mmCIF file of C-alpha atoms in Angstrom:
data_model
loop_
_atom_site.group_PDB
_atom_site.id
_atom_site.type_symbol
_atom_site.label_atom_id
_atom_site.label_comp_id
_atom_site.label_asym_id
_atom_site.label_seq_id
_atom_site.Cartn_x
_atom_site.Cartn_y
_atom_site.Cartn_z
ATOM 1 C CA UNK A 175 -13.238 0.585 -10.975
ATOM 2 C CA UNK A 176 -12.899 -3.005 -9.247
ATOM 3 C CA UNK A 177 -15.384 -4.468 -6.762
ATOM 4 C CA UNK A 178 -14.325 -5.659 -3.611
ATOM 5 C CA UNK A 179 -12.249 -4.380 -0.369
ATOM 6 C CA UNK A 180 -9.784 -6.700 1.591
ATOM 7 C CA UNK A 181 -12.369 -6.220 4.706
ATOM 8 C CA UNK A 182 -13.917 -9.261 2.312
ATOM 9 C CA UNK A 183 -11.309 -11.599 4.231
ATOM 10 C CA UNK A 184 -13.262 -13.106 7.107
ATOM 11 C CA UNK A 185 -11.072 -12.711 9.850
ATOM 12 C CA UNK A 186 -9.949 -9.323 9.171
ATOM 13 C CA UNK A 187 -10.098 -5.744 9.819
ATOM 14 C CA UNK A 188 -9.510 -2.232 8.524
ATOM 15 C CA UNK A 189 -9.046 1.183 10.053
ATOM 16 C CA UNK A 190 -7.512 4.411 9.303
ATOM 17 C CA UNK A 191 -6.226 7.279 10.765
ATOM 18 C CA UNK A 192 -6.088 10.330 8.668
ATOM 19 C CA UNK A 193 -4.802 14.029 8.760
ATOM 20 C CA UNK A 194 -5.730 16.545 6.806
ATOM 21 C CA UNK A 195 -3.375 19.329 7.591
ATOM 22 C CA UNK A 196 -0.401 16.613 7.481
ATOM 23 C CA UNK A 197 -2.147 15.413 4.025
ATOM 24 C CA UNK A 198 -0.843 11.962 5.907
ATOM 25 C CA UNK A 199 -2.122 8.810 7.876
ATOM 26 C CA UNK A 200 -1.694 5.123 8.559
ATOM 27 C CA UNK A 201 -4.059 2.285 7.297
ATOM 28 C CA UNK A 202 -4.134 -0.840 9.955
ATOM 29 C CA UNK A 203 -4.746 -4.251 9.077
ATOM 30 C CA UNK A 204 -6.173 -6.060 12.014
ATOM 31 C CA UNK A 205 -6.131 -10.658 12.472
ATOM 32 C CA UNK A 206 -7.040 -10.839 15.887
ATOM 33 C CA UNK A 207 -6.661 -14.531 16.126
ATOM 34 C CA UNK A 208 -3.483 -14.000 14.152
ATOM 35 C CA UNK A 209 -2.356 -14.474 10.058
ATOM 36 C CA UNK A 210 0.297 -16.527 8.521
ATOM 37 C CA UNK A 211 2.517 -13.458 7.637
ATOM 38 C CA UNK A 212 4.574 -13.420 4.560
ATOM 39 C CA UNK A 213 6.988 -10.359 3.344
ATOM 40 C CA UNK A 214 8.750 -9.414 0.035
ATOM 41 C CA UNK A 215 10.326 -6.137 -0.130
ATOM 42 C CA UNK A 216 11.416 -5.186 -3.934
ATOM 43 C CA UNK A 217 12.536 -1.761 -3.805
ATOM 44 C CA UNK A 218 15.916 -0.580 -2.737
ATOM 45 C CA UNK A 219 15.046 2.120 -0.360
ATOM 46 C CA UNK A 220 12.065 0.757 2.262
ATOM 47 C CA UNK A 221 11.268 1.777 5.381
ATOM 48 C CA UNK A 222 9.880 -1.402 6.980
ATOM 49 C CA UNK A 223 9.579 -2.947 10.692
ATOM 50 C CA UNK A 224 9.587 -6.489 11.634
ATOM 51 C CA UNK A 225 10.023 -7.597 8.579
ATOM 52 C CA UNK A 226 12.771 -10.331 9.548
ATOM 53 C CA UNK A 227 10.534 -12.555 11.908
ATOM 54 C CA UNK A 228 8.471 -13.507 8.538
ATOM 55 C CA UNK A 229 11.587 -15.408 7.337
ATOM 56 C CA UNK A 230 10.334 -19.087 7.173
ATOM 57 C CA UNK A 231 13.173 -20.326 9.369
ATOM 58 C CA UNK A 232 12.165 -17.812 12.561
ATOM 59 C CA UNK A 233 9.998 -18.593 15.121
ATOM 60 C CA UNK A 234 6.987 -16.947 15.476
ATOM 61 C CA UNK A 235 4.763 -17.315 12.644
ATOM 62 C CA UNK A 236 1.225 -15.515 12.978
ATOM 63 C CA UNK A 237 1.552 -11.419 12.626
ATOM 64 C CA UNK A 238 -1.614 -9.971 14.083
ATOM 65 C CA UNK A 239 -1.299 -6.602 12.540
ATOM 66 C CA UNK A 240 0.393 -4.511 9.478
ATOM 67 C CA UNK A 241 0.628 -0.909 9.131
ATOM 68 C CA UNK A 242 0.531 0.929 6.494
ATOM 69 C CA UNK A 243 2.037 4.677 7.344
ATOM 70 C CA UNK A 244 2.610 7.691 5.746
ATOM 71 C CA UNK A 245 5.425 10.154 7.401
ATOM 72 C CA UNK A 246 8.445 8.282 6.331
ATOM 73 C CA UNK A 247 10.641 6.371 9.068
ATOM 74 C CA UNK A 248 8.668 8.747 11.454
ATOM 75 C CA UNK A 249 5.242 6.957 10.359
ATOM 76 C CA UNK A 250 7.194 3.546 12.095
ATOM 77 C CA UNK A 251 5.870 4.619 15.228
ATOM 78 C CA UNK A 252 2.634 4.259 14.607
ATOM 79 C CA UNK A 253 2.859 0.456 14.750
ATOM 80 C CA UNK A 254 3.849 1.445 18.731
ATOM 81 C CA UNK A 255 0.395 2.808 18.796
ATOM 82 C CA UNK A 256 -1.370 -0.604 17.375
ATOM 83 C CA UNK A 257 0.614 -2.825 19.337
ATOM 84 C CA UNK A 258 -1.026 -0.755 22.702
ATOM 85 C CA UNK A 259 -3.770 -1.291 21.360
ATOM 86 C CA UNK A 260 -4.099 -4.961 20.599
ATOM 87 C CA UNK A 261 -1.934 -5.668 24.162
ATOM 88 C CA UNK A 262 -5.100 -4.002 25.964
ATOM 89 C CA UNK A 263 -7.571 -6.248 23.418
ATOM 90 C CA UNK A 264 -5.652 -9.402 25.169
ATOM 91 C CA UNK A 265 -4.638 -9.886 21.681
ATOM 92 C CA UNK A 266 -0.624 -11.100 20.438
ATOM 93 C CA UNK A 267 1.762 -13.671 21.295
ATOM 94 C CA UNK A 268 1.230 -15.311 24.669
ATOM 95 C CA UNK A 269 4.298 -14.898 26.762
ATOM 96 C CA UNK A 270 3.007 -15.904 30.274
ATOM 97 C CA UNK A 271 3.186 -12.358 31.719
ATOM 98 C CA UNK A 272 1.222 -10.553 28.959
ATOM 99 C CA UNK A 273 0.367 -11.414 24.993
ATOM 100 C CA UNK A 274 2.960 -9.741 22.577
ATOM 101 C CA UNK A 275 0.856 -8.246 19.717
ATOM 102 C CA UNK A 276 3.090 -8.766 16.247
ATOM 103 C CA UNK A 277 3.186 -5.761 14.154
ATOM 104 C CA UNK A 278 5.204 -5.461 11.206
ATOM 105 C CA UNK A 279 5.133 -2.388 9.053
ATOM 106 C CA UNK A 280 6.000 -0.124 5.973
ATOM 107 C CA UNK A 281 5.980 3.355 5.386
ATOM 108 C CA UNK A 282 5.691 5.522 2.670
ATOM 109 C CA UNK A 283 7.468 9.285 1.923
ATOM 110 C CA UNK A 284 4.863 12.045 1.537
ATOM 111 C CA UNK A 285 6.664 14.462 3.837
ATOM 112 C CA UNK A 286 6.491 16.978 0.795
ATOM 113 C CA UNK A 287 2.671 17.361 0.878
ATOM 114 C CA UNK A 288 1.087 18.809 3.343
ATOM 115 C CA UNK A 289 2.147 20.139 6.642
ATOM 116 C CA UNK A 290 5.523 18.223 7.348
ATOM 117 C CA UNK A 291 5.428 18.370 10.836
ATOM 118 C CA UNK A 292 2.932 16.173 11.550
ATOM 119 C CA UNK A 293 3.160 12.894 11.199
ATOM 120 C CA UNK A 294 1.335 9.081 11.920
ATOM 121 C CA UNK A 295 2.848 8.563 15.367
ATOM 122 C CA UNK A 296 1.382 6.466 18.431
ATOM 123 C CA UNK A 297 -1.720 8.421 18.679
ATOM 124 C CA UNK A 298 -2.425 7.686 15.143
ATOM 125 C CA UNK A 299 -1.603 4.088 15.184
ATOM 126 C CA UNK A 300 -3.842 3.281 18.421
ATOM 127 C CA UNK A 301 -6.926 5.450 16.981
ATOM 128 C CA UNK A 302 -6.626 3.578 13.347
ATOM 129 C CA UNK A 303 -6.198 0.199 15.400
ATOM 130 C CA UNK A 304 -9.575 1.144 17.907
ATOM 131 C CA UNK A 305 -11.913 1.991 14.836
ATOM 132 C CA UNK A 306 -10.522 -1.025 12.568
ATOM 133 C CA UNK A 307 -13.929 -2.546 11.376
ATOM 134 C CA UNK A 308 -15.010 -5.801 9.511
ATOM 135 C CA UNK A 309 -17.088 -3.115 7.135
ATOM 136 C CA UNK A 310 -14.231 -0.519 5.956
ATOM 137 C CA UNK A 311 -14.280 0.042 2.669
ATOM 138 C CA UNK A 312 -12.915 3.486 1.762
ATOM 139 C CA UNK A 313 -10.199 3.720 -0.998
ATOM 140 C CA UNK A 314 -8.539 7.396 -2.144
ATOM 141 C CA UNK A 315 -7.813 9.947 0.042
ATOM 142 C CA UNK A 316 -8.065 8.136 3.295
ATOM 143 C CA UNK A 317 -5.379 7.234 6.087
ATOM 144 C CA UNK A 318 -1.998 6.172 3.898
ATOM 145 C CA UNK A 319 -3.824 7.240 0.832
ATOM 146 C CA UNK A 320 -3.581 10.798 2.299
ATOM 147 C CA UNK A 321 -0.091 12.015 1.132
ATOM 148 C CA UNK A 322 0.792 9.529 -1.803
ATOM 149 C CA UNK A 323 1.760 11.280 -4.771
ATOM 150 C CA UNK A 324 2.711 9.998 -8.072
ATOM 151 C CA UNK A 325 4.924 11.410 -11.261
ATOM 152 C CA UNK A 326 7.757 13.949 -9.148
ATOM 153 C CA UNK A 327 10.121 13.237 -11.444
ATOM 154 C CA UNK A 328 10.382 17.143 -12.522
ATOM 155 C CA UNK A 329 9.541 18.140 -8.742
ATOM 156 C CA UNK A 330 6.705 18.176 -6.656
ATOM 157 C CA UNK A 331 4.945 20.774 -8.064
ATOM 158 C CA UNK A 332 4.755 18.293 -11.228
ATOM 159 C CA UNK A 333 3.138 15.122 -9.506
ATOM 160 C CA UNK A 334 -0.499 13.787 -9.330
ATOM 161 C CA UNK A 335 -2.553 12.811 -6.772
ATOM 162 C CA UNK A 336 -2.500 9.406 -5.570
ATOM 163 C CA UNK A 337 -4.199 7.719 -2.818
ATOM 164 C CA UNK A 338 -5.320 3.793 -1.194
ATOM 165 C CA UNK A 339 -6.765 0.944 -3.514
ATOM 166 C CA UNK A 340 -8.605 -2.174 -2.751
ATOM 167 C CA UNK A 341 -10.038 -5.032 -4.539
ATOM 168 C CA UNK A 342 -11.030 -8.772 -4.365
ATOM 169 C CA UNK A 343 -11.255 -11.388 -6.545
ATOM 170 C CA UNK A 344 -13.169 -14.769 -5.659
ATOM 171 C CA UNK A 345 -12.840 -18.219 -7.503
ATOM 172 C CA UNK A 346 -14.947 -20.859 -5.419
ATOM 173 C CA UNK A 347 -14.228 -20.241 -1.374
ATOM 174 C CA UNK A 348 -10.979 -18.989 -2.291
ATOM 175 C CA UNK A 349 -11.186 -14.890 -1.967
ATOM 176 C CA UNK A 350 -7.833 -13.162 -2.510
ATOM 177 C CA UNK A 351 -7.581 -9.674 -1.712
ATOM 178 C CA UNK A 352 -5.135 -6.557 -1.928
ATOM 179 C CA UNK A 353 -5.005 -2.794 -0.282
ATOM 180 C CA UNK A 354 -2.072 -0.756 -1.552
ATOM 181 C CA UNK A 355 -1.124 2.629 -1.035
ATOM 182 C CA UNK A 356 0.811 4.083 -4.374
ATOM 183 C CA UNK A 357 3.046 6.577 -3.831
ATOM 184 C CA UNK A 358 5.631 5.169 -6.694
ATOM 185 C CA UNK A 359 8.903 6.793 -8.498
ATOM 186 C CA UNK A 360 6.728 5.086 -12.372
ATOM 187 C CA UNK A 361 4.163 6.457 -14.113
ATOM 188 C CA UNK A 362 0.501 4.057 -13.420
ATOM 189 C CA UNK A 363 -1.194 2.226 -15.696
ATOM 190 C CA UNK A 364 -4.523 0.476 -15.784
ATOM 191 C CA UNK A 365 -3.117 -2.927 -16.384
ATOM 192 C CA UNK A 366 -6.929 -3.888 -18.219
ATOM 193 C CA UNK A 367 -6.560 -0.963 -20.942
ATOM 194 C CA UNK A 368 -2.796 0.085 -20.468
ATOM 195 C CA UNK A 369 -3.541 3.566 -20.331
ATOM 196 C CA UNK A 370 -1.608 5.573 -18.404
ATOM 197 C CA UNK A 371 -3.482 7.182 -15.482
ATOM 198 C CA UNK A 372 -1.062 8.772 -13.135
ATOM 199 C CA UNK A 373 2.083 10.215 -14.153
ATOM 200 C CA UNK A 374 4.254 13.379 -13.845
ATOM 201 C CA UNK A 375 1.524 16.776 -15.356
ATOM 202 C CA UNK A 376 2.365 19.750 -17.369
ATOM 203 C CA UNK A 377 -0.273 22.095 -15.775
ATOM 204 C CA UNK A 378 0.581 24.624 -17.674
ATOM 205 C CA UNK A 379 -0.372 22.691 -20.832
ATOM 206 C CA UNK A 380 -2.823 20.156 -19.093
ATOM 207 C CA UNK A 381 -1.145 17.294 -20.220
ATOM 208 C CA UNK A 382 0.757 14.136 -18.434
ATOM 209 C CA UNK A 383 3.992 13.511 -19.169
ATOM 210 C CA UNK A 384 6.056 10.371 -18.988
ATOM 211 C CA UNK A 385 8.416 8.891 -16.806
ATOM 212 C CA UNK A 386 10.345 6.742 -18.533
ATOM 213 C CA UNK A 387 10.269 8.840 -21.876
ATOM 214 C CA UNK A 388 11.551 11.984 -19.689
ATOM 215 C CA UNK A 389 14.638 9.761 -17.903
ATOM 216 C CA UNK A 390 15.857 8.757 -21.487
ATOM 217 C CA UNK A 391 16.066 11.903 -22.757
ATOM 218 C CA UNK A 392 17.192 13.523 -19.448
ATOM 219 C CA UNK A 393 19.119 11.148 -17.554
ATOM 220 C CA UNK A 394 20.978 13.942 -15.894
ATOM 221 C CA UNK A 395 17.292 15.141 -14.447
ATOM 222 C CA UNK A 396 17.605 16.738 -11.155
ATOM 223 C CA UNK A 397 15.004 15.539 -8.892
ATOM 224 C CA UNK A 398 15.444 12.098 -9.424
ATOM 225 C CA UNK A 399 14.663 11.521 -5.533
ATOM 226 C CA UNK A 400 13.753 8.904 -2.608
ATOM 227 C CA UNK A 401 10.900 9.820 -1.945
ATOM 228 C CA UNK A 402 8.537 7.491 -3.419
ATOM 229 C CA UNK A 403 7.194 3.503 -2.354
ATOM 230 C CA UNK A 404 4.721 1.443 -3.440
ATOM 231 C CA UNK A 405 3.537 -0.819 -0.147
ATOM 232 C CA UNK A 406 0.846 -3.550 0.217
ATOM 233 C CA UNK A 407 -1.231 -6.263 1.503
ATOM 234 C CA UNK A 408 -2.420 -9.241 0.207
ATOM 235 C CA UNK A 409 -4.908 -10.771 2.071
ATOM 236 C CA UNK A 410 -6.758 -14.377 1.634
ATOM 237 C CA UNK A 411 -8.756 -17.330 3.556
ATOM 238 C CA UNK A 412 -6.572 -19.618 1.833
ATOM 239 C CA UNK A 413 -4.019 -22.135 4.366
ATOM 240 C CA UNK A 414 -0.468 -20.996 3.815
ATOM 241 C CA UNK A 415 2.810 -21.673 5.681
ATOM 242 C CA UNK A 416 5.431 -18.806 6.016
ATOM 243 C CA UNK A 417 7.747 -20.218 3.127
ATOM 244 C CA UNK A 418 3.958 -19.935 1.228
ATOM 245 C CA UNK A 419 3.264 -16.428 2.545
ATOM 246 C CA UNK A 420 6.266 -15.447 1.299
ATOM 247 C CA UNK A 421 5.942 -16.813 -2.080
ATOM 248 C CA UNK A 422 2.484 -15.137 -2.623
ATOM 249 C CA UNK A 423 3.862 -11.682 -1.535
ATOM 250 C CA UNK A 424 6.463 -11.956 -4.114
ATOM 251 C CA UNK A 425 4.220 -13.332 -7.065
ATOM 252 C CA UNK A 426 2.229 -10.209 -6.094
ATOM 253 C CA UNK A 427 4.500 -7.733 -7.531
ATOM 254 C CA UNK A 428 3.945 -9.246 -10.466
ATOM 255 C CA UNK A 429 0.763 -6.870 -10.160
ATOM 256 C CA UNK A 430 3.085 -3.784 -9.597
ATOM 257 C CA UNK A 431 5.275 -4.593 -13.195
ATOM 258 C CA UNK A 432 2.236 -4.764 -14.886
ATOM 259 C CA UNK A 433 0.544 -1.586 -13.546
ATOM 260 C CA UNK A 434 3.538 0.356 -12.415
ATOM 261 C CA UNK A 435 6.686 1.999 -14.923
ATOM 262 C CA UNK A 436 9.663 2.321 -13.998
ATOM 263 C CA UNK A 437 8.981 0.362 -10.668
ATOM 264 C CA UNK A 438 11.593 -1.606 -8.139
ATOM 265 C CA UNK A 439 14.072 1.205 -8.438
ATOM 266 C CA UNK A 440 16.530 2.412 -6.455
ATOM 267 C CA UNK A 441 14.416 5.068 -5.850
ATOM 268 C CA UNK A 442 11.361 3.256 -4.467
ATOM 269 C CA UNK A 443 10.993 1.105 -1.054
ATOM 270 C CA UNK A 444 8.254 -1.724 -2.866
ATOM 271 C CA UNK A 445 7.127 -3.577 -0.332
ATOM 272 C CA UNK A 446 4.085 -6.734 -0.231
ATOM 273 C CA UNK A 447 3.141 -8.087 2.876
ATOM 274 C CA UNK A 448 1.033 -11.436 3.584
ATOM 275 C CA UNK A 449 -2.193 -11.947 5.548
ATOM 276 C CA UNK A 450 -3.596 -15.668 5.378
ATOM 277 C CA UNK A 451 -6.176 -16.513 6.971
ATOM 278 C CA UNK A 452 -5.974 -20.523 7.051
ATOM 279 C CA UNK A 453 -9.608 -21.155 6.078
ATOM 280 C CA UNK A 454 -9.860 -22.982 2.532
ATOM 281 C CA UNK A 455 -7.224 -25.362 0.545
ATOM 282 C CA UNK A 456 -6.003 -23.693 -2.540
ATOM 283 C CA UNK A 457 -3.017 -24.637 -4.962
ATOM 284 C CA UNK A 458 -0.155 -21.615 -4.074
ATOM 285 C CA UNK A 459 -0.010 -21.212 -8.149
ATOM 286 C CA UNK A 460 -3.557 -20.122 -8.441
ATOM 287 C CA UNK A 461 -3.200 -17.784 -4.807
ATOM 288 C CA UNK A 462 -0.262 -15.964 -6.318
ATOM 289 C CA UNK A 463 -1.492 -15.819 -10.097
ATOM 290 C CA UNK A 464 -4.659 -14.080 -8.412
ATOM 291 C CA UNK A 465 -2.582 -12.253 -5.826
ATOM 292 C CA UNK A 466 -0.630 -10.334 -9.106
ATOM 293 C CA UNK A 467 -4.051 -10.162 -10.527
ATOM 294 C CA UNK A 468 -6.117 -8.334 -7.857
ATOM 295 C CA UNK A 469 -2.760 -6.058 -6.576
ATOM 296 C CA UNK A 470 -2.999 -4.466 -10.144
ATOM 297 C CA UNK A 471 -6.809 -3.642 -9.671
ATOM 298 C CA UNK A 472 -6.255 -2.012 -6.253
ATOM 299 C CA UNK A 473 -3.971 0.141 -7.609
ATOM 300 C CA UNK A 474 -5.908 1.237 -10.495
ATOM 301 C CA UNK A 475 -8.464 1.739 -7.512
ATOM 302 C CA UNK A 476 -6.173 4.250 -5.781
ATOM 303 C CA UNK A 477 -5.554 6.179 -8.617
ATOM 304 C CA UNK A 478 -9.475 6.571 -9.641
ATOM 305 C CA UNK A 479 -11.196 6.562 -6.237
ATOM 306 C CA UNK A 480 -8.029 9.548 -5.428
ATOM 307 C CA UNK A 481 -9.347 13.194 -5.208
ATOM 308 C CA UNK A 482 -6.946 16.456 -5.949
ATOM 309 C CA UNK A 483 -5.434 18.387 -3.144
ATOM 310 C CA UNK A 484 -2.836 20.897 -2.570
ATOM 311 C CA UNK A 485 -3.128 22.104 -6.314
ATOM 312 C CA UNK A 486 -2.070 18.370 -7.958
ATOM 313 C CA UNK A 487 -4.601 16.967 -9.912
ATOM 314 C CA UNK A 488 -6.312 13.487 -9.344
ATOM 315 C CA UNK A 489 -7.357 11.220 -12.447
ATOM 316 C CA UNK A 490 -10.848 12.518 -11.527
ATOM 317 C CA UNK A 491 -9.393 16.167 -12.795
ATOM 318 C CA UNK A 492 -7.998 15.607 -15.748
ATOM 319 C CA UNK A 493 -11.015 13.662 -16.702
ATOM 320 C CA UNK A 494 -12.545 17.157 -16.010
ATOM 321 C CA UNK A 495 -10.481 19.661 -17.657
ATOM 322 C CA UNK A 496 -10.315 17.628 -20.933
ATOM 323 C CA UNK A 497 -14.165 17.794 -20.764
#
């Protein structure tokens, strides 16, 4: 496992709101005073909000929240929730009569595990936003950890457990940081080793499959589906414009090719948002070579801090059963 947890940004905060009936949540990242926001959305199927304002030639340029949501385009609505909740803080964009709060957002599909019906929504949004601390550290099963899912190439019933990842990785002053909640259409690999990890499971034989091997030999398979994404944050203290931002979110998935196959399909909504905090003076080469770097440790997080639930196994249990 990899040290850190993007809480090791100064300047910003982490909460989560988590069901366990709905085996769903949202994850909220909280800049009060407000972060250079970047974007860089890889996949062709996203669900994403506000994602257009972090083009370097609009206006506003300081996002003071991003959500992470399970629930699918449902789990947009939980940004409604945050965006309450910052307005009341006095926190947002100052427009005379009241401060704005910018939220931008992705979601991922786990609508398949769990109780369907219920989904991140307002009420989940504002309680994530209200306990967002400078001291959250949980990774796994916890708010848009709670319904990701990897390997469904043969069906649900096929997948692993997936869940939330963190890391950091410091050089000097410099800290850059990811959380990422994997709920991908490829097979996870732990970029250090290049084992595979997380992947579609025979049960019945206790072994994990492959995704790529099974789509060459079955390219007419069934349940090739949407309902998979891979969505982020990378966090830092370095000083970054929004062209800047947006160049470190998209050196970032850099970190999902090397930990992540197939990824950027047509079947996945990849998505890598920005936080920067403005504190320290760093060359953008080194921000998004370490950006790439510390994505592909939070998501071999998720997959090993993950626990098994609805009868799909987490790494932890196959670990297990071939003891």
């Amino acid at each position: 496992m990899y040290k850190g947890y993007i809480t090791d940004i100064e300047g910003l905060k982490v909460g989560h709101s988590t069901s366990i009936e709905g085996a769903t949540g949202c994850t909220v990242i909280i800049c009060e005073e407000g972060a250079t926001g970047g974007v860089d959305v890889r996949g062709a199927a996203p669900g994403t909000r506000e994602t257009d304002l972090l083009r370097p030639e609009n206006m506003v340029d300081k996002i003071h929240a991003v959500v992470l949501s399970g629930g699918s385009a449902f789990g947009l609505e939980a940004s409604c929730g945050v965006m309450k909740y910052l307005e009341e803080q006095g926190i947002g964009f100052d427009v005379g009569v009241t401060k704005v709060p910018i939220v931008t957002s992705a979601v991922i599909f786990d609508l398949n595990i769990g109780n369907h019906k219920i989904r991140p929504g307002f009420s989940f949004g504002y309680e994530g936003a209200k306990t967002a601390s400078a001291t959250e550290n949980r990774q796994g099963n916890i708010g848009c950890g709670m319904g990701a899912t990897v390997g469904k190439i043969l069906g649900p019933k096929n997948a692993m457990k997936s869940g939330l990842g963190s890391a950091t990785i410091s050089v000097g002053d410099l800290k850059v940081s990811a959380i990422v909640s994997v709920n991908s259409f490829g097979d996870v690999f732990d970029y250090k080793t290049n084992q595979q990890i997380c992947g579609p499971y025979d049960y019945g034989k206790n072994q994990m499959l492959n995704t790529y091997t099974i789509m060459k030999k079955e390219s007419n398979v069934p349940n090739f589906s949407m309902r998979n994404t891979t969505i982020g944050v990378i966090g830092t203290n370095a000083i970054l414009n929004k062209g800047e931002a947006n160049k470190i979110a998209q050196m970032s998935h850099n970190g999902f090719a090397r930990s992540i196959n197939p990824i950027h399909t047509m079947l996945d909504g990849d998505t890598i948002f920005t936080m920067a905090t403005n504190r320290v003076k760093a060359d953008i080469n080194l921000i998004g070579s370490l950006g790439a770097e510390v994505m592909s440790q939070a998501i071999t997080n998720a997959i090993y801090f993950s626990e098994g639930i609805e009868g799909l196994y987490s790494f932890k249990d196959i670990c297990k059963v071939l003891d």
